XYZ file of N, CA, C and O in Angstrom:
504
model
N 15.724 18.437 12.094
C 14.566 18.466 11.403
C 14.755 17.692 10.212
O 15.564 17.772 9.330
N 13.786 16.786 9.797
C 13.732 15.906 8.524
C 12.590 16.345 7.812
O 11.417 16.193 8.257
N 12.762 16.652 6.578
C 11.664 16.910 5.648
C 11.464 15.794 4.755
O 12.272 15.165 4.180
N 10.289 15.370 4.531
C 9.811 14.149 3.754
C 8.770 14.475 2.625
O 7.784 15.206 2.887
N 9.142 14.191 1.432
C 8.184 14.449 0.352
C 7.893 13.290 -0.485
O 8.839 12.479 -1.030
N 6.671 12.637 -0.259
C 6.188 11.514 -1.184
C 5.650 11.720 -2.452
O 5.277 12.916 -2.851
N 5.732 10.796 -3.363
C 5.261 10.785 -4.632
C 4.909 9.444 -5.017
O 5.324 8.420 -4.598
N 4.302 9.343 -6.291
C 3.990 7.977 -6.896
C 2.590 7.538 -6.705
O 2.211 6.471 -7.175
N 1.730 8.261 -5.884
C 0.334 7.809 -5.709
C -0.399 7.949 -7.004
O 0.055 8.327 -8.037
N -1.573 7.208 -6.992
C -2.499 7.417 -8.254
C -3.679 6.369 -8.206
O -3.942 6.012 -7.139
N -4.312 6.238 -9.275
C -5.655 5.526 -9.264
C -5.145 4.209 -10.183
O -4.781 4.324 -11.271
N -5.429 3.197 -9.667
C -5.235 1.709 -10.323
C -6.568 0.838 -10.233
O -7.233 0.981 -9.097
N -6.607 -0.095 -11.152
C -7.518 -1.170 -10.770
C -7.082 -2.259 -9.946
O -5.732 -2.329 -9.855
N -7.896 -2.839 -9.394
C -7.398 -4.127 -8.402
C -6.565 -4.986 -9.216
O -6.930 -5.398 -10.229
N -5.472 -5.361 -8.533
C -4.586 -6.114 -9.111
C -3.295 -5.485 -9.669
O -2.363 -6.171 -10.079
N -3.520 -4.320 -9.829
C -2.430 -3.371 -10.282
C -1.328 -3.140 -9.394
O -1.362 -3.662 -8.276
N -0.340 -2.361 -9.827
C 0.951 -2.050 -8.991
C 1.099 -0.648 -9.029
O 0.616 0.300 -9.961
N 1.661 -0.074 -7.788
C 2.204 1.364 -7.796
C 3.535 1.247 -7.070
O 3.648 0.465 -6.135
N 4.326 2.316 -7.220
C 5.519 2.504 -6.573
C 5.594 3.763 -6.015
O 5.713 4.809 -6.668
N 5.559 3.906 -4.660
C 5.509 5.099 -3.919
C 7.053 5.352 -3.641
O 7.908 4.639 -3.255
N 7.477 6.667 -3.685
C 8.767 7.222 -3.211
C 8.670 8.191 -2.147
O 7.693 8.862 -2.119
N 9.711 8.335 -1.278
C 9.788 9.487 -0.336
C 11.190 9.968 -0.231
O 12.022 9.111 0.167
N 11.402 11.196 -0.633
C 12.613 11.785 -0.624
C 12.766 12.470 0.764
O 11.933 13.432 1.197
N 13.919 12.221 1.366
C 14.357 12.649 2.778
C 15.215 13.831 2.694
O 16.087 13.819 1.820
N 15.199 14.815 3.463
C 16.233 15.946 3.241
C 17.299 15.788 4.100
O 18.310 16.450 4.017
N 17.525 14.711 4.935
C 18.526 14.509 5.711
C 18.853 12.895 5.767
O 18.062 12.154 5.335
N 19.936 12.693 6.336
C 20.364 11.152 6.398
C 19.421 10.407 7.135
O 19.026 10.600 8.210
N 18.917 9.438 6.339
C 17.751 8.626 7.163
C 18.217 7.064 7.220
O 17.419 6.427 7.590
N 19.338 6.672 6.852
C 19.736 5.395 6.800
C 19.914 4.738 8.189
O 19.623 3.439 8.336
N 20.142 5.481 9.202
C 20.362 4.865 10.410
C 19.284 5.100 11.316
O 19.077 4.871 12.524
N 18.014 5.664 10.818
C 16.692 5.670 11.261
C 15.931 4.689 10.945
O 15.977 4.052 9.884
N 14.764 4.494 11.814
C 13.669 3.635 11.370
C 12.802 4.629 10.433
O 12.526 5.780 10.718
N 12.554 4.117 9.049
C 11.712 4.839 8.213
C 10.528 3.835 7.898
O 10.665 2.598 7.849
N 9.349 4.411 7.747
C 8.250 3.657 7.489
C 7.032 4.405 6.651
O 7.259 5.472 6.410
N 6.172 3.420 6.351
C 5.144 3.862 5.476
C 3.866 3.733 6.279
O 3.586 2.581 6.797
N 2.934 4.683 6.471
C 1.734 4.499 7.075
C 0.663 4.924 6.157
O 0.830 5.653 5.088
N -0.615 4.575 6.343
C -1.756 4.817 5.523
C -2.935 5.089 6.353
O -3.187 4.577 7.453
N -3.858 5.947 5.786
C -4.988 6.355 6.487
C -6.130 6.426 5.493
O -6.089 7.400 4.550
N -7.245 5.735 5.817
C -8.385 5.902 4.860
C -9.450 6.618 5.621
O -9.296 6.810 6.809
N -10.398 7.181 4.926
C -11.439 8.097 5.550
C -12.091 7.233 6.734
O -12.498 6.200 6.396
N -12.299 8.116 7.711
C -12.960 7.469 8.896
C -12.172 6.455 9.678
O -12.849 5.779 10.639
N -10.948 6.053 9.278
C -10.128 5.099 10.050
C -8.987 5.504 10.592
O -8.496 6.722 10.193
N -8.317 4.837 11.561
C -6.983 5.283 12.141
C -5.925 5.050 11.377
O -6.076 4.345 10.340
N -4.826 5.750 11.616
C -3.620 5.598 10.687
C -3.001 4.128 11.085
O -2.950 3.839 12.145
N -2.611 3.474 9.952
C -2.197 2.287 10.047
C -0.845 1.959 9.653
O -0.543 2.454 8.591
N -0.008 1.373 10.324
C 1.377 1.119 9.797
C 1.312 0.029 8.763
O 0.740 -0.996 8.969
N 2.050 0.287 7.738
C 2.076 -0.574 6.594
C 3.490 -1.360 6.613
O 3.475 -2.571 6.511
N 4.597 -0.561 6.575
C 5.918 -1.202 6.590
C 6.921 -0.343 7.004
O 6.759 0.825 7.152
N 7.909 -0.933 7.782
C 9.041 -0.191 8.238
C 10.395 -0.810 8.013
O 10.522 -1.968 7.918
N 11.387 -0.032 7.932
C 12.732 -0.393 7.690
C 13.717 0.193 8.391
O 13.458 1.641 8.726
N 14.811 -0.455 8.792
C 16.111 0.417 9.239
C 17.071 -0.145 8.323
O 17.640 -1.253 8.589
N 17.386 0.741 7.382
C 18.371 0.111 6.374
C 19.653 -0.399 6.634
O 20.146 -1.468 6.322
N 20.280 0.304 7.673
C 21.864 -0.080 8.123
C 21.646 -1.426 8.861
O 22.775 -2.049 9.119
N 20.620 -1.806 9.282
C 20.506 -3.286 10.156
C 19.789 -4.153 9.378
O 19.790 -5.431 9.837
N 19.267 -3.914 8.205
C 18.473 -4.897 7.469
C 17.226 -5.264 8.143
O 16.821 -6.328 7.850
N 16.742 -4.396 8.925
C 15.415 -4.833 9.663
C 14.152 -4.265 9.026
O 14.106 -3.097 8.765
N 13.262 -5.251 8.709
C 12.022 -4.813 7.979
C 10.925 -5.462 8.737
O 10.913 -6.672 9.140
N 9.731 -4.755 8.760
C 8.582 -5.245 9.368
C 7.367 -4.929 8.452
O 7.354 -3.858 7.768
N 6.368 -5.665 8.218
C 5.206 -5.525 7.368
C 4.036 -5.832 8.266
O 3.993 -6.566 9.011
N 2.925 -4.967 7.983
C 1.683 -5.365 8.453
C 1.077 -6.592 7.809
O 1.392 -6.908 6.637
N 0.387 -7.472 8.545
C -0.161 -8.713 7.952
C -0.957 -8.457 6.776
O -0.879 -9.376 5.833
N -1.612 -7.322 6.691
C -2.499 -7.142 5.507
C -1.762 -6.934 4.195
O -2.377 -6.953 3.180
N -0.344 -6.560 4.305
C 0.214 -6.349 3.034
C 1.382 -7.430 2.850
O 1.970 -7.371 1.715
N 1.778 -8.343 3.626
C 2.770 -9.242 3.605
C 2.576 -10.067 2.356
O 1.474 -10.434 1.909
N 3.690 -10.058 1.583
C 3.728 -10.728 0.225
C 3.236 -10.015 -0.999
O 3.480 -10.330 -2.019
N 2.805 -8.825 -0.621
C 2.329 -7.895 -1.686
C 3.173 -6.643 -1.811
O 3.376 -6.079 -2.947
N 3.443 -6.057 -0.657
C 4.204 -4.940 -0.660
C 5.549 -5.028 -0.270
O 5.953 -6.074 0.521
N 6.582 -4.255 -0.748
C 8.006 -4.313 -0.507
C 8.499 -3.038 -0.093
O 8.447 -1.989 -1.049
N 9.086 -2.875 0.993
C 9.827 -1.504 1.419
C 11.271 -1.594 1.118
O 11.874 -2.710 1.366
N 11.740 -0.642 0.624
C 13.352 -0.666 0.363
C 13.815 0.834 0.518
O 13.044 1.791 0.711
N 15.131 1.002 0.429
C 15.635 2.397 0.851
C 17.052 2.417 -0.004
O 17.710 1.500 -0.234
N 17.152 3.700 -0.520
C 18.375 3.992 -1.313
C 18.994 4.940 -0.202
O 18.703 6.123 -0.173
N 20.269 4.457 0.414
C 20.736 5.423 1.372
C 21.558 6.515 0.792
O 21.773 7.568 1.352
N 22.086 6.316 -0.506
C 22.810 7.261 -1.131
C 22.032 8.492 -1.304
O 22.355 9.657 -1.279
N 20.740 8.401 -1.851
C 19.757 9.365 -2.164
C 18.785 9.659 -1.124
O 17.909 10.535 -1.341
N 18.897 9.162 -0.107
C 17.967 9.409 1.055
C 16.532 9.064 0.601
O 15.614 9.948 0.848
N 16.196 8.100 -0.188
C 14.949 7.720 -0.677
C 14.413 6.688 -0.203
O 15.146 5.639 -0.091
N 13.236 6.447 0.227
C 12.448 5.416 0.696
C 11.454 4.965 -0.227
O 10.938 5.863 -0.962
N 11.180 3.656 -0.536
C 10.307 3.333 -1.495
C 9.330 2.292 -0.882
O 9.549 1.606 0.011
N 8.145 2.139 -1.676
C 7.013 1.095 -1.299
C 6.555 0.671 -2.484
O 5.844 1.275 -3.381
N 6.943 -0.563 -2.873
C 6.512 -1.212 -4.157
C 5.160 -2.117 -3.743
O 5.309 -2.857 -2.930
N 4.089 -1.557 -4.303
C 2.836 -2.254 -4.047
C 2.264 -3.153 -5.219
O 2.032 -2.435 -6.309
N 2.201 -4.320 -4.978
C 1.595 -5.290 -6.178
C 0.392 -5.857 -5.659
O -0.034 -5.817 -4.387
N -0.483 -6.373 -6.622
C -1.586 -7.013 -6.185
C -2.516 -6.121 -5.467
O -3.079 -6.642 -4.367
N -2.712 -4.908 -5.784
C -3.506 -3.956 -5.021
C -4.921 -4.346 -5.044
O -5.487 -4.978 -5.883
N -5.534 -4.070 -3.854
C -6.985 -4.379 -3.434
C -7.666 -3.112 -3.178
O -7.049 -2.111 -2.756
N -8.943 -3.032 -3.535
C -9.572 -1.908 -3.032
C -9.415 -1.310 -1.468
O -9.422 -0.209 -1.398
N -9.197 -2.366 -0.724
C -9.054 -2.064 0.709
C -7.646 -1.327 0.952
O -7.598 -0.981 2.039
N -6.791 -1.268 -0.035
C -5.520 -0.477 0.083
C -5.638 0.951 -0.117
O -4.790 1.683 -0.068
N -6.975 1.339 -0.511
C -7.148 2.725 -0.846
C -7.013 3.551 0.399
O -7.633 3.375 1.292
N -6.091 4.586 0.353
C -5.821 5.500 1.480
C -4.948 6.584 1.132
O -4.296 6.350 0.022
N -4.681 7.464 1.927
C -3.511 8.337 1.867
C -2.348 7.692 2.437
O -2.410 7.236 3.664
N -1.273 7.597 1.774
C -0.030 6.985 2.385
C 0.839 8.116 2.616
O 1.143 8.957 1.999
N 1.629 7.856 3.785
C 2.499 8.801 4.499
C 3.762 8.088 4.774
O 3.833 6.931 5.170
N 4.861 8.847 4.364
C 6.284 8.372 4.728
C 6.497 9.016 6.044
O 6.043 10.107 6.339
N 7.300 8.216 6.955
C 7.662 8.820 8.307
C 9.053 8.293 8.631
O 9.756 7.358 8.238
N 9.741 9.361 9.443
C 11.119 9.095 9.861
C 11.021 8.941 11.459
O 10.395 9.978 12.094
N 11.707 8.030 12.055
C 11.635 7.869 13.360
C 13.052 7.842 14.149
O 13.941 8.115 13.549
N 13.095 7.139 15.232
C 14.462 6.968 16.064
C 15.173 5.811 15.339
O 14.697 5.249 14.371
N 16.335 5.733 16.161
C 17.237 4.585 15.554
C 16.875 3.287 16.099
O 17.457 2.084 15.656
N 16.039 3.099 17.119
C 15.816 2.097 17.824
C 14.331 1.679 18.105
O 13.740 2.622 18.813
N 13.937 0.671 17.636
C 12.532 0.454 17.901
C 12.296 -1.226 17.924
O 13.001 -1.783 17.275
N 11.344 -1.730 18.711
C 11.007 -2.996 18.355
C 10.311 -3.321 17.289
O 9.708 -2.492 16.722
N 10.011 -4.617 16.816
C 9.270 -4.893 15.711
C 7.938 -4.343 15.902
O 7.226 -3.868 14.908
N 7.399 -4.500 16.952
C 6.037 -4.189 17.277
C 5.801 -2.489 17.170
O 5.044 -1.849 16.550
N 6.916 -1.898 17.785
C 6.843 -0.407 17.947
C 7.095 0.191 16.533
O 6.664 1.227 16.345
N 7.708 -0.598 15.639
C 7.968 0.040 14.340
C 6.869 0.347 13.525
O 6.945 1.101 12.498
N 5.700 -0.110 13.678
C 4.629 0.026 12.853
C 3.492 0.975 13.637
O 2.326 1.033 13.339
N 3.864 1.679 14.785
C 3.013 2.324 15.523
C 3.347 3.985 15.188
O 4.486 4.354 15.456
N 2.457 4.648 14.605
C 2.842 6.015 14.236
C 3.237 6.944 15.463
O 4.068 7.912 15.136
N 2.704 6.911 16.641
C 3.192 7.462 17.653
C 4.756 7.618 17.905
O 5.460 8.371 18.661
N 5.404 6.493 17.420
C 6.994 6.343 17.724
C 7.754 7.009 16.481
O 8.976 6.984 16.735
N 7.051 7.806 15.637
C 7.798 8.516 14.549
C 7.575 10.039 14.855
O 6.593 10.569 15.189
N 8.732 10.792 14.413
C 8.854 12.087 14.714
C 8.238 12.998 13.541
O 7.811 14.198 13.681
N 8.695 12.558 12.274
C 8.304 13.333 11.098
C 7.620 12.698 10.090
O 7.674 11.202 9.996
N 6.581 13.301 9.577
C 5.728 12.642 8.414
C 5.750 13.652 7.212
O 5.814 14.820 7.379
N 5.506 13.002 5.989
C 5.388 13.739 4.921
C 3.983 14.280 4.708
O 3.089 13.990 5.751
N 3.706 14.714 3.733
C 2.194 15.375 3.328
C 1.397 14.398 2.937
O 0.172 14.600 2.790
N 1.905 13.309 2.459
C 0.946 12.100 1.950
C 0.771 12.221 0.450
O 0.940 13.119 -0.134
N 0.425 10.922 -0.012
C 0.183 10.708 -1.531
C -0.973 9.794 -1.520
O -0.990 8.782 -0.920
N -2.030 10.135 -2.251
C -3.273 9.336 -2.361
C -3.153 8.101 -3.224
O -2.620 8.216 -4.488
N -3.564 7.096 -2.803
C -3.695 5.768 -3.541
C -5.102 5.312 -3.631
O -5.806 5.208 -2.518
N -5.593 5.225 -4.897
C -7.002 4.781 -5.031
C -6.957 3.598 -5.943
O -6.450 3.529 -6.840
N -7.698 2.410 -5.190
C -7.706 1.192 -5.983
C -9.076 0.888 -6.370
O -9.944 0.874 -5.478
N -9.451 0.719 -7.484
C -10.961 0.495 -7.905
C -11.045 -1.024 -8.186
O -10.138 -1.735 -8.645
N -12.145 -1.513 -8.038
C -12.601 -2.918 -8.191
C -13.144 -3.180 -9.707
O -13.271 -2.233 -10.421
């Protein structure tokens, strides 16, 4: 069982930055870890995924060049640095822990992840 607790959400103006954190209760470095987001009335969307010990990272096209996923394996913490935020980035952001093996396409699909945190809200105003 892996417990995940997100923090760092908030309200910012377009063009601003936020850094999300996700504290894991167990060793997560050998798993795929990811950030997903869900806006009201929309399906959950994969944002970024990482398997730290393999150096494997995937990003959704909508956030490439603006968001950076990283991981601190010593403290079992996952991060999402979000720059140049846009109003369309507004959503509840969830941290997720998955298996040790996924393809690049599978890494951004929520059905492939076993554990999710409670979420942290990000609101970007224009």
